[in-house]
Short mmCIF file of C-alpha atoms in Angstrom, two decimals:
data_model
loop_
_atom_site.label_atom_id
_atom_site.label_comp_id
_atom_site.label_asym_id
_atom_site.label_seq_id
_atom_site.Cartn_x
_atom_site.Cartn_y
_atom_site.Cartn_z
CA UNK A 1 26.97 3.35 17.26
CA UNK A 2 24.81 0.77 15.76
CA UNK A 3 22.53 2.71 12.95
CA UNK A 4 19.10 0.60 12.26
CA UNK A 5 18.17 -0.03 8.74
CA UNK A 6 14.69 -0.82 7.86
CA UNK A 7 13.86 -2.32 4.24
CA UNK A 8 10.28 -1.53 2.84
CA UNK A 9 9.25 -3.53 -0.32
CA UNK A 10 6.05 -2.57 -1.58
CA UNK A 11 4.69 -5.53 -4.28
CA UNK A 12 1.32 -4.47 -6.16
CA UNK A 13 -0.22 -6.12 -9.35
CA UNK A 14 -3.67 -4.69 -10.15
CA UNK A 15 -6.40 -7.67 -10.81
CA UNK A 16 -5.87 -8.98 -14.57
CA UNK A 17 -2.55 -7.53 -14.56
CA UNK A 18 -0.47 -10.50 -14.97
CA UNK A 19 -2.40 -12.47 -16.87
CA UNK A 20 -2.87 -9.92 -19.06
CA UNK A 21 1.01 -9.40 -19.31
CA UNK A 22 1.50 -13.30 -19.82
CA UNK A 23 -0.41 -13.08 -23.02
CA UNK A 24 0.80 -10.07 -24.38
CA UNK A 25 4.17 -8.96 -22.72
CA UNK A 26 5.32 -12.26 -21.91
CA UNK A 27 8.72 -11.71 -20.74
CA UNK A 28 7.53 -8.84 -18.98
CA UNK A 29 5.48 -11.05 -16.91
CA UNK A 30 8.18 -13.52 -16.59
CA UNK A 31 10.14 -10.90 -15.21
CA UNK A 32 7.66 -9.29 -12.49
CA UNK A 33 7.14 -13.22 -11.47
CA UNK A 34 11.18 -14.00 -11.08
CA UNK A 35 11.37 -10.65 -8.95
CA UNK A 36 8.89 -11.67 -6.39
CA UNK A 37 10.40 -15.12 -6.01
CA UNK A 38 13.73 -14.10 -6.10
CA UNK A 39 13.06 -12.15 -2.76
CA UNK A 40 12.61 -14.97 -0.25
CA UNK A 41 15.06 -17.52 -3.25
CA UNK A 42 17.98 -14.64 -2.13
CA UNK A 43 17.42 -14.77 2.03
CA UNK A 44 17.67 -18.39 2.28
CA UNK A 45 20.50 -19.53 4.58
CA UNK A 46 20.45 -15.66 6.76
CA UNK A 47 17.43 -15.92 8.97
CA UNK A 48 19.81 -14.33 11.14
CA UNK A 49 20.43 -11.08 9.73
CA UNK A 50 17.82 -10.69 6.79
CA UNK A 51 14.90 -8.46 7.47
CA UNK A 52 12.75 -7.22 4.73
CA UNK A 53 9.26 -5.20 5.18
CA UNK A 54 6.94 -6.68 2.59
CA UNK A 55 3.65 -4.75 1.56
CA UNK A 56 1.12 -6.74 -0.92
CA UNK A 57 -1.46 -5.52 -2.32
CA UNK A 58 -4.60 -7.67 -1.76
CA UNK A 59 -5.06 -8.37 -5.98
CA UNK A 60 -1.60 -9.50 -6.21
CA UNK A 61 -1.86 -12.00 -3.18
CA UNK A 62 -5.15 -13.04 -4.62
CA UNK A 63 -3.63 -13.70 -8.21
CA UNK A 64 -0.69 -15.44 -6.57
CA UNK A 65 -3.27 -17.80 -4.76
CA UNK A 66 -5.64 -18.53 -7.36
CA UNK A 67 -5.57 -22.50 -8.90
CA UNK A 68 -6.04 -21.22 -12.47
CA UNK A 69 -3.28 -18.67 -12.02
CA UNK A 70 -0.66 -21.32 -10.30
CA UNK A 71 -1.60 -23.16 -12.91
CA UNK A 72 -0.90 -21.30 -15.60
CA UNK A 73 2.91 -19.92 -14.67
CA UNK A 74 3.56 -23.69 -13.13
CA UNK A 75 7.44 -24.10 -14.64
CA UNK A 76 8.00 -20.02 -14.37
CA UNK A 77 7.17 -19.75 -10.69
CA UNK A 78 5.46 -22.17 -8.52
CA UNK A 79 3.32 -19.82 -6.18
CA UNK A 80 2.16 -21.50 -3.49
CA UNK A 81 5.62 -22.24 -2.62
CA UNK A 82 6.06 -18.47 -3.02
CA UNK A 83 3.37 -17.86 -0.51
CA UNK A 84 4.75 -21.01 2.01
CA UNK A 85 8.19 -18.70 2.12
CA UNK A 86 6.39 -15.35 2.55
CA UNK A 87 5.52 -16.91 5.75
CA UNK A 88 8.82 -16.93 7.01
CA UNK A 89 8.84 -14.47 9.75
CA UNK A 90 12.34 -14.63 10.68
CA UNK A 91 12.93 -12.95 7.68
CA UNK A 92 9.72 -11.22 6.37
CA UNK A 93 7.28 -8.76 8.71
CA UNK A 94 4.68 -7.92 6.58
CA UNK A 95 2.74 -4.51 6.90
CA UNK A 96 -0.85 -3.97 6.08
CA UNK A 97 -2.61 -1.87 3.12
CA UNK A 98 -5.74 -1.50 1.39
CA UNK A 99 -7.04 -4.81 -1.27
CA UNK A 100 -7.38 -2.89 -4.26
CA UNK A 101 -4.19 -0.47 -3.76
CA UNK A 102 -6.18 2.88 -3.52
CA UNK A 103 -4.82 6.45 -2.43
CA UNK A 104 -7.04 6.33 0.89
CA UNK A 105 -6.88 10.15 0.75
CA UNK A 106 -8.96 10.31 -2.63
CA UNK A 107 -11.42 7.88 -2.27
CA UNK A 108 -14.62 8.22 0.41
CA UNK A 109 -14.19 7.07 3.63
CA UNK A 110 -16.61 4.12 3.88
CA UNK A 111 -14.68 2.45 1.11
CA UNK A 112 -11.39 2.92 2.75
CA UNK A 113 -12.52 0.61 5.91
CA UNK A 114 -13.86 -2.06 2.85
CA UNK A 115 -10.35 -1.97 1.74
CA UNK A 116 -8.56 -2.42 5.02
CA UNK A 117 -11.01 -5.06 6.17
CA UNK A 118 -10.89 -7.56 2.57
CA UNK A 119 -6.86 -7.50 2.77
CA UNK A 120 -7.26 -8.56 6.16
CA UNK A 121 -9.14 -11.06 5.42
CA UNK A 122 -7.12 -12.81 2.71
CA UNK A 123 -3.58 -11.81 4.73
CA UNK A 124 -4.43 -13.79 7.69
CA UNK A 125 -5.68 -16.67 5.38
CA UNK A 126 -2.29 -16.50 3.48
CA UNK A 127 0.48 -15.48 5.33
CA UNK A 128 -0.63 -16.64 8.82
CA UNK A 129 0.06 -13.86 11.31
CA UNK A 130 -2.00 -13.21 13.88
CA UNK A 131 -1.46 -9.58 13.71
CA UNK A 132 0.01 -7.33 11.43
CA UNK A 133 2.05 -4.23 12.88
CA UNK A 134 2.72 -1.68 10.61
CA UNK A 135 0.75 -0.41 7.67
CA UNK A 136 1.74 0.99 4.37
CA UNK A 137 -0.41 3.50 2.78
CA UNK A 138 -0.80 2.77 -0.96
CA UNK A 139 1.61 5.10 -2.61
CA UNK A 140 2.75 6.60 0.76
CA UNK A 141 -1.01 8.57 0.39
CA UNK A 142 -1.82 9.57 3.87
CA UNK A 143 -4.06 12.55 5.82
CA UNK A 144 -3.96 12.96 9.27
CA UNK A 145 -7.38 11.64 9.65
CA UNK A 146 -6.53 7.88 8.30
CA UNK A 147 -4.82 7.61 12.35
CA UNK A 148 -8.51 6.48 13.94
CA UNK A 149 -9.29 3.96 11.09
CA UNK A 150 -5.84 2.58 11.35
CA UNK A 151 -5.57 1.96 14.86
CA UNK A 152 -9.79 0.90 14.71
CA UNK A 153 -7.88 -2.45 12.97
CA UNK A 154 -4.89 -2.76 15.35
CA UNK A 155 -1.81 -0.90 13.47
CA UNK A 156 1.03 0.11 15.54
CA UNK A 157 2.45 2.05 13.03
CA UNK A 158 2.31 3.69 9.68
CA UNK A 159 4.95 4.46 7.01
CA UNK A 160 4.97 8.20 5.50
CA UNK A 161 7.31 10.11 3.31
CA UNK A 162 9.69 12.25 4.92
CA UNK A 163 8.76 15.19 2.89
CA UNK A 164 5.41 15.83 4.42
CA UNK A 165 6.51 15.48 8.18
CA UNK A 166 6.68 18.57 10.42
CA UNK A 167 7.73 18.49 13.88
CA UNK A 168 5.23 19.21 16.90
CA UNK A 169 7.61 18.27 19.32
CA UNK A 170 11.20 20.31 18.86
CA UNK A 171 13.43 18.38 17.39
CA UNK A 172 16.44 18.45 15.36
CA UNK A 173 16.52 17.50 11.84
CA UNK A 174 18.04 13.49 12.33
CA UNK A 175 15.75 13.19 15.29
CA UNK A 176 12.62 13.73 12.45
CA UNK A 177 13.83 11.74 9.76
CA UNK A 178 15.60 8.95 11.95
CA UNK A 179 13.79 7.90 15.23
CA UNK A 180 9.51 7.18 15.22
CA UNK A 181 7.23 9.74 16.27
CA UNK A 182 3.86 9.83 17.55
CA UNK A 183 0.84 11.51 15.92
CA UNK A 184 -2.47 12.50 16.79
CA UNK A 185 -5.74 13.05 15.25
CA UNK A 186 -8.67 13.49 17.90
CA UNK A 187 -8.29 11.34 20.49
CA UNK A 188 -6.39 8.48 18.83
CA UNK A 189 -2.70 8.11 17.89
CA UNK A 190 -0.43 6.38 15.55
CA UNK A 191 3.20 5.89 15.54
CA UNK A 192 4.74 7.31 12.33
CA UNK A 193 7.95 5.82 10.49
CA UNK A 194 9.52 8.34 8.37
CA UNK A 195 10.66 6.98 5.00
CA UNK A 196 14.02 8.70 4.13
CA UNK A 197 12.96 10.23 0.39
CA UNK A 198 16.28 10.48 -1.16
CA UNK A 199 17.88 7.05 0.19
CA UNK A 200 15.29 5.72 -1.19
CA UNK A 201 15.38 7.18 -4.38
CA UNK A 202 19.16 5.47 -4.62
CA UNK A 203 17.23 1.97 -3.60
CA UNK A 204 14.89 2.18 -6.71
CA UNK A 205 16.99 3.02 -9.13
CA UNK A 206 20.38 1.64 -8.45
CA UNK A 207 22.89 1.63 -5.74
CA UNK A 208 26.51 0.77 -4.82
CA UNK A 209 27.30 -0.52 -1.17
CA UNK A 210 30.06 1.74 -0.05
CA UNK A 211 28.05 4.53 -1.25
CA UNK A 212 24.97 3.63 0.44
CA UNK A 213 27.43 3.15 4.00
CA UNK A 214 28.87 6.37 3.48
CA UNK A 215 25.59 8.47 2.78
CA UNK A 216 24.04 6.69 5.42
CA UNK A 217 27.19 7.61 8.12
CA UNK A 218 27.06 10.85 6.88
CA UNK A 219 23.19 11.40 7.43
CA UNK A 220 23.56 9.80 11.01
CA UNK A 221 26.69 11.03 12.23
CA UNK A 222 25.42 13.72 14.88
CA UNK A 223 23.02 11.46 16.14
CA UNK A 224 23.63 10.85 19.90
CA UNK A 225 20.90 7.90 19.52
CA UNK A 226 20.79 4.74 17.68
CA UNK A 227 18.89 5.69 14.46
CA UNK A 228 16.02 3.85 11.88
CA UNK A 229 17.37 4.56 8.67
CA UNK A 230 13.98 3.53 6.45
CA UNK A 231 14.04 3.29 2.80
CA UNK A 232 11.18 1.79 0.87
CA UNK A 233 10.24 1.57 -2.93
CA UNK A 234 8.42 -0.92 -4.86
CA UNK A 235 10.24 -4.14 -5.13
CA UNK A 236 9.33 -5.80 -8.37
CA UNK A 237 9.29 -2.58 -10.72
CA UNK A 238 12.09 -1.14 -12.69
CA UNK A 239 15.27 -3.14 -14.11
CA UNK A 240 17.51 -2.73 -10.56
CA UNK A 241 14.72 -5.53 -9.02
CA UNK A 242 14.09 -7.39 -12.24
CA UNK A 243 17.30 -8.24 -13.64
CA UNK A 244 17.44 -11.71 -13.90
CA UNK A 245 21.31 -11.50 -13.98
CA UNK A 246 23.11 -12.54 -11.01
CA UNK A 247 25.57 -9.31 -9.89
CA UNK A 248 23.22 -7.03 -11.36
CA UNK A 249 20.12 -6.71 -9.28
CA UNK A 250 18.93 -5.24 -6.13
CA UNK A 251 19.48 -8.33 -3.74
CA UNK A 252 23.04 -9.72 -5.59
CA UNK A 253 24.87 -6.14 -5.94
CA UNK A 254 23.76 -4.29 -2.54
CA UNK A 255 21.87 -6.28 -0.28
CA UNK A 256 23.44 -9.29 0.08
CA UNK A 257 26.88 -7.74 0.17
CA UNK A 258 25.63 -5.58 3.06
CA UNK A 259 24.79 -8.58 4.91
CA UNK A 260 28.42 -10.06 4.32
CA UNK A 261 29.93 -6.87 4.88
CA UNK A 262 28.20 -6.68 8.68
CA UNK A 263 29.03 -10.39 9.85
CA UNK A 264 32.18 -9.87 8.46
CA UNK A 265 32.58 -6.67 10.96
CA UNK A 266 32.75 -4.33 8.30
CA UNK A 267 29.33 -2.27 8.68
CA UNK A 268 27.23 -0.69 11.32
CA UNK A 269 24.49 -0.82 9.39
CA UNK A 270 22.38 -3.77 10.75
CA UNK A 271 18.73 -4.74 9.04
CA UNK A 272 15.91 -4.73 11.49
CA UNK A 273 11.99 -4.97 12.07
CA UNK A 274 10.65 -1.77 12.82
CA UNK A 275 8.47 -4.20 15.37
CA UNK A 276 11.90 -4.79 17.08
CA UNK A 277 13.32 -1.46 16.82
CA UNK A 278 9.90 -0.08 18.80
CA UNK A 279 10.21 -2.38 20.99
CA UNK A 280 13.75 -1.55 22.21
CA UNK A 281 14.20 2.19 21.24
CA UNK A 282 10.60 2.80 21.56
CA UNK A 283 9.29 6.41 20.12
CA UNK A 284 10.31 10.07 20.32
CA UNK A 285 8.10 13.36 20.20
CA UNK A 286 4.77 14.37 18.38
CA UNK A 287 4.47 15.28 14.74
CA UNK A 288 2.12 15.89 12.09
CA UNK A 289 2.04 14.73 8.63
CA UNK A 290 0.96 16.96 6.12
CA UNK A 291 -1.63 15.03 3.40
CA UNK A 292 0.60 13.89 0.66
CA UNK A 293 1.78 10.76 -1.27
CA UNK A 294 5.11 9.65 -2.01
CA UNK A 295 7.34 10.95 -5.13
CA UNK A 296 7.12 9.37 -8.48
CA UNK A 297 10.09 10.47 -10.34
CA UNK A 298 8.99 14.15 -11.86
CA UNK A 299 6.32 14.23 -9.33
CA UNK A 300 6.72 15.35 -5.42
CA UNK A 301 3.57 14.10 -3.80
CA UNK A 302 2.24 16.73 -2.20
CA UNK A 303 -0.53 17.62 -4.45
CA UNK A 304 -1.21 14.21 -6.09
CA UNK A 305 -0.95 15.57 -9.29
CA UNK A 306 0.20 12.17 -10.54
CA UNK A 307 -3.31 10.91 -9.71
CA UNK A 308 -5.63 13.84 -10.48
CA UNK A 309 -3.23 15.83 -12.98
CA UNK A 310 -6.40 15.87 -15.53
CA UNK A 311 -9.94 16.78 -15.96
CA UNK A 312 -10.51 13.32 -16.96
CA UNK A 313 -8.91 11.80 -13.64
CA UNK A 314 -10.62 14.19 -11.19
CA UNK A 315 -13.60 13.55 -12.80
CA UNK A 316 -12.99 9.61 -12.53
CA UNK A 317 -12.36 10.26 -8.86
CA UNK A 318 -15.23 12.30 -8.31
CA UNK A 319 -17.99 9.92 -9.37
CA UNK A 320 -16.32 7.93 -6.34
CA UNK A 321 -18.41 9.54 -3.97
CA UNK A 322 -22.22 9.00 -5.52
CA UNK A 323 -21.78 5.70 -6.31
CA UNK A 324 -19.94 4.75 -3.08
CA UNK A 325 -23.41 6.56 -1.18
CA UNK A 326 -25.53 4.76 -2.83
CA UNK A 327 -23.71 1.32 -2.46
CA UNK A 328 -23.51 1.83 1.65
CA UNK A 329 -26.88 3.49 1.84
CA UNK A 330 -28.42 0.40 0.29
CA UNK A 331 -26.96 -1.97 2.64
CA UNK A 332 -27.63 -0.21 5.14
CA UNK A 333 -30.67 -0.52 4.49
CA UNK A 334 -30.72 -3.78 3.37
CA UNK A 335 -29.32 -4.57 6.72
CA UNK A 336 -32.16 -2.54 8.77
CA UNK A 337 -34.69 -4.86 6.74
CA UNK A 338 -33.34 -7.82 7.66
CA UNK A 339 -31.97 -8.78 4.05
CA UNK A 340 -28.80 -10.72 3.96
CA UNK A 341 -29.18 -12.77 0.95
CA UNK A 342 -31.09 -12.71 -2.67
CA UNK A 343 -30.76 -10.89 -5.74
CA UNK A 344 -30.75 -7.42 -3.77
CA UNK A 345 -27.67 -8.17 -1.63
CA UNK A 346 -26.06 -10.13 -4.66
CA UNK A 347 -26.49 -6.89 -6.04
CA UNK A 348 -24.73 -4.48 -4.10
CA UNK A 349 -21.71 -6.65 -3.65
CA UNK A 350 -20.94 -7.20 -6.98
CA UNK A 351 -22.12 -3.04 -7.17
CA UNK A 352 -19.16 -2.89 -3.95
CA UNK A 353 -16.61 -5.24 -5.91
CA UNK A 354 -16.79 -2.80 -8.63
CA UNK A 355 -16.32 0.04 -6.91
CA UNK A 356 -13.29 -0.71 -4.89
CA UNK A 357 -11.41 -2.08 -8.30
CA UNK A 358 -12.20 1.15 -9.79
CA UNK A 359 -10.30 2.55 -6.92
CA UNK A 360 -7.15 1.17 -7.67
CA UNK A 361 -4.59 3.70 -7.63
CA UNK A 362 -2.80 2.53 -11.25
CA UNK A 363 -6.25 3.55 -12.75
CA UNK A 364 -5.46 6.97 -12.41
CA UNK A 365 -1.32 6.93 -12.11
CA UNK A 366 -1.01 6.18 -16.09
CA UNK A 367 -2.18 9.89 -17.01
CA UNK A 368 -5.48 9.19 -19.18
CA UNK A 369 -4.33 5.60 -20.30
CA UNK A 370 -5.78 3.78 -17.28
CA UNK A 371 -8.74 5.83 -16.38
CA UNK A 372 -11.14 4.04 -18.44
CA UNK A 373 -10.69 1.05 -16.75
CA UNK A 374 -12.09 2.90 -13.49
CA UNK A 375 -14.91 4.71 -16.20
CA UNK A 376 -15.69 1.12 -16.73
CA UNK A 377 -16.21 -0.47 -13.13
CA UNK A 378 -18.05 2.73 -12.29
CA UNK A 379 -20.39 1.98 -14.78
CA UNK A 380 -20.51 -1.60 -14.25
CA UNK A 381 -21.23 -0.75 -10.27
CA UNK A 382 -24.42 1.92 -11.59
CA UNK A 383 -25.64 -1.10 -13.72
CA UNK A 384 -25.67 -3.83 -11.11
CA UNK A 385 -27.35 -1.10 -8.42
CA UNK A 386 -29.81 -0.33 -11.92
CA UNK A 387 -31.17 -4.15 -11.47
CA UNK A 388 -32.27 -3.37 -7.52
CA UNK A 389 -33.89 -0.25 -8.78
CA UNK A 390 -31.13 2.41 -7.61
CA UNK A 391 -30.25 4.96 -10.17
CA UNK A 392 -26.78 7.11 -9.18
CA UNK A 393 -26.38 10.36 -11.24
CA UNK A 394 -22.73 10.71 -12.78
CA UNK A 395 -20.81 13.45 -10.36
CA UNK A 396 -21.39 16.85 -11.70
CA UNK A 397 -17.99 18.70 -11.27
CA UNK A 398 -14.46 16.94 -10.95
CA UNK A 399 -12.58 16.44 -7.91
CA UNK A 400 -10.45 20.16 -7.39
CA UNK A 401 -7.32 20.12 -7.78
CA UNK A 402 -6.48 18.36 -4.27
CA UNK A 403 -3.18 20.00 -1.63
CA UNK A 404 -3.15 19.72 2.02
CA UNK A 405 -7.33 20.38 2.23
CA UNK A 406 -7.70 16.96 0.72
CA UNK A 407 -8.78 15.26 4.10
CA UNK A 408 -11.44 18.45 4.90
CA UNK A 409 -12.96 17.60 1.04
CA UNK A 410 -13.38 13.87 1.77
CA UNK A 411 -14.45 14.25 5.49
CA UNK A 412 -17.04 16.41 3.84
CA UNK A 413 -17.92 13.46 1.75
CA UNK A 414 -17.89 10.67 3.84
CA UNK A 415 -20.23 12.95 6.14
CA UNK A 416 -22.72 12.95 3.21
CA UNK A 417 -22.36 9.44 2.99
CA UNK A 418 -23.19 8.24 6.40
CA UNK A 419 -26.78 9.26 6.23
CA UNK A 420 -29.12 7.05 4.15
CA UNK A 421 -30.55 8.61 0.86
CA UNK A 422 -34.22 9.30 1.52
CA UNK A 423 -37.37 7.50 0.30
CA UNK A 424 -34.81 4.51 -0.53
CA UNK A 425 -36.24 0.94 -0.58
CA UNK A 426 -35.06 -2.32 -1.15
CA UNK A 427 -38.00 -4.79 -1.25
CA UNK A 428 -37.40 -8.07 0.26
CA UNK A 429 -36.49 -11.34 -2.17
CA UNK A 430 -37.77 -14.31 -0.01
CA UNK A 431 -37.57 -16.81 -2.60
CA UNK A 432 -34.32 -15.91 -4.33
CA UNK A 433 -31.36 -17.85 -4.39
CA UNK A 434 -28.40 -17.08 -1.32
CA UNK A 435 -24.68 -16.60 -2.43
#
């Protein structure tokens, strides 16, 4: 029986992040820059059985694109040869997320579609598919109600944690963790692609081949289908992925072997696209996914205590919500007036821009350390809507202590949200200057 094994690498840099690193952790940043290009430097020459999943982040591709950037780490990396080989779609299908890296469960729901929509944008310009299949929620953070928005931008499929799955559809335990599933929300559906938690856990931290095999047979063995073994992690954190040393990293100690190992006749474990495996195998019963994120080490997911652990992060993550009304309230109106350039609209996007940085998920993963960061951007965004005459009150009370009510709490929010703020007006700018 031929088992499936799908590869997930998810790459993430928040904006500043390297550049901050080459200046004060340089070999750090050397090292985060030699992992990314080592990925497509190790799959030259097996097109033909080399297939990697590659999530990144919208601020790392735009980093990795910028001239003064390129510039800069010319003689560590070049990038844009990085980017030409990230096109390579004989070895690379790359899955969709959200620009700035957020958990899409915390923040409000008008932002999430702003996050989908700019990586969009700069993925097609990039990496030059015309459509991206699969989508991977930052930080595996994902609520039943994310399925209309997902499939709203074309997604196939999404990625989630094995832990949160439940069966709708009776099924034995390989059938849930080993073959797709469809799931519902309302009237629209997604197909879900369960991450196996602890073979992944082996994959960040460290694994040996014959290990990996057996585990894997083991898992699989009273299958009477052929089954998607998924493991994903991030792919340029930790020493196993940045070891510059050949024979000690990821691709030189376990995945390159594998793909010896299988045209040599040794394995049954054969990489594929999840694209390809749909397309053959195609899906198996209905499940739901209970709202969750992926594990972090000490931390399961299911709560997102990593994110909201503190006062101080909840109450970061509850000033989300005001600001985020008052950014989409003004443009709405903005767009019912007819305004679509001038100081006003210049305004709110850099008011918008603000906001969705401050949503980055590493704001809030660091404990307290990061949080200020966010503290900052929020207030940046209040200034810029200050100069348009829009004053947004600091949130009140900090997000609760979030567990499988999280999507009813933001649904709540994003409700509030969708009706404009009364007695609201943005005067028109005739003779300022467009963007």
């Amino acid at each position: 029986m031929m088992i499936h094994h799908a590869l997930v690498l998810n790459l993430h840099q928040p904006s500043g992040n390297l550049q901050d690193l080459l200046e004060h952790q340089t070999w750090e940043a050397k090292e985060i820059l030699f992992a990314l290009d080592r990925i497509p430097r190790s799959l030259w020459g097996h097109e033909d059985r080399a297939r990697v999943h590659l999530s990144l982040s919208g601020t790392l591709l735009e980093t990795l694109s910028d001239p003064a950037f390129q510039q800069q780490v010319y003689g560590i990396v070049d990038c844009g040869s990085l980017l030409w080989h990230l096109q390579n779609q004989s070895l690379f299908e790359v899955v969709g997320t959200g620009y700035y890296h957020p958990v899409l469960p915390l923040i409000p729901e008008a932002d999430r579609r702003e996050h989908l929509r700019r990586w969009l944008g700069i993925a097609h310009h990039l990496l030059w598919r015309p459509r991206f299949q699969g989508f991977w929620p930052p930080e595996m953070g994902f609520s039943m109600e994310l399925i209309p928005l997902l499939r709203s931008f074309g997604y196939r499929y999404v990625m989630v944690d094995s832990e949160h799955v439940e069966p709708v559809t009776e099924m034995s335990w390989q059938e849930l963790r080993y073959r797709p599933h469809i799931a519902r929300h309302g009237d629209d559906e997604i197909i879900v692609v369960v991450r196996d938690r602890e073979l992944s856990d082996a994959q960040e931290s460290g694994m040996d081949l014959d290990w990996f095999l057996g585990e894997v047979a083991e898992r699989t063995k009273w299958c009477d289908f052929e089954p998607l073994v998924t493991t994903c992690t991030d792919g340029e954190n930790g020493g196993w992925f940045r070891n510059v040393t050949e024979g000690a990293n990821f691709w030189s100690v376990f995945y390159l072997p594998l793909l010896e190992r299988l045209s040599a006749g040794g394995s049954n474990v054969a990489p594929t696209f999840i694209s390809t495996y749909l397309d053959t195998h195609g899906v198996h019963g209905e499940v739901r996914v209970r709202t969750g994120a992926w594990n972090t080490g000490w931390h399961s997911g299911k709560d997102f205590t990593q994110w909201m652990g503190s006062e101080r992060q909840r109450r970061a993550a509850a000033d989300f919500g005001p600001v985020s009304r008052a950014i989409h309230d003004a443009r709405w109106f903005a767009g019912e007036r007819g305004i679509h350039e001038g100081t006003q609209v210049e305004a709110i996007d850099r008011a918008l821009w603000h906001l969705l940085r401050a949503e980055t998920s590493c704001n809030l993963y660091w404990g307290e350390d990061w949080v200020p960061r966010a503290e900052s951007d929020l207030d940046a965004s209040r200034a810029a809507l200050s100069e348009i005459g829009i004053e947004v009150p600091i949130a009140e009370e900090p997000m609760p202590i979030l567990e499988s009510g999280v999507e009813d709490a933001v649904a709540s929010e994003a409700e509030e949200s969708a009706a404009p703020v009364s007695g609201q007006v943005i005067e028109d700018d005739s003779n300022s200057t467009g963007r």
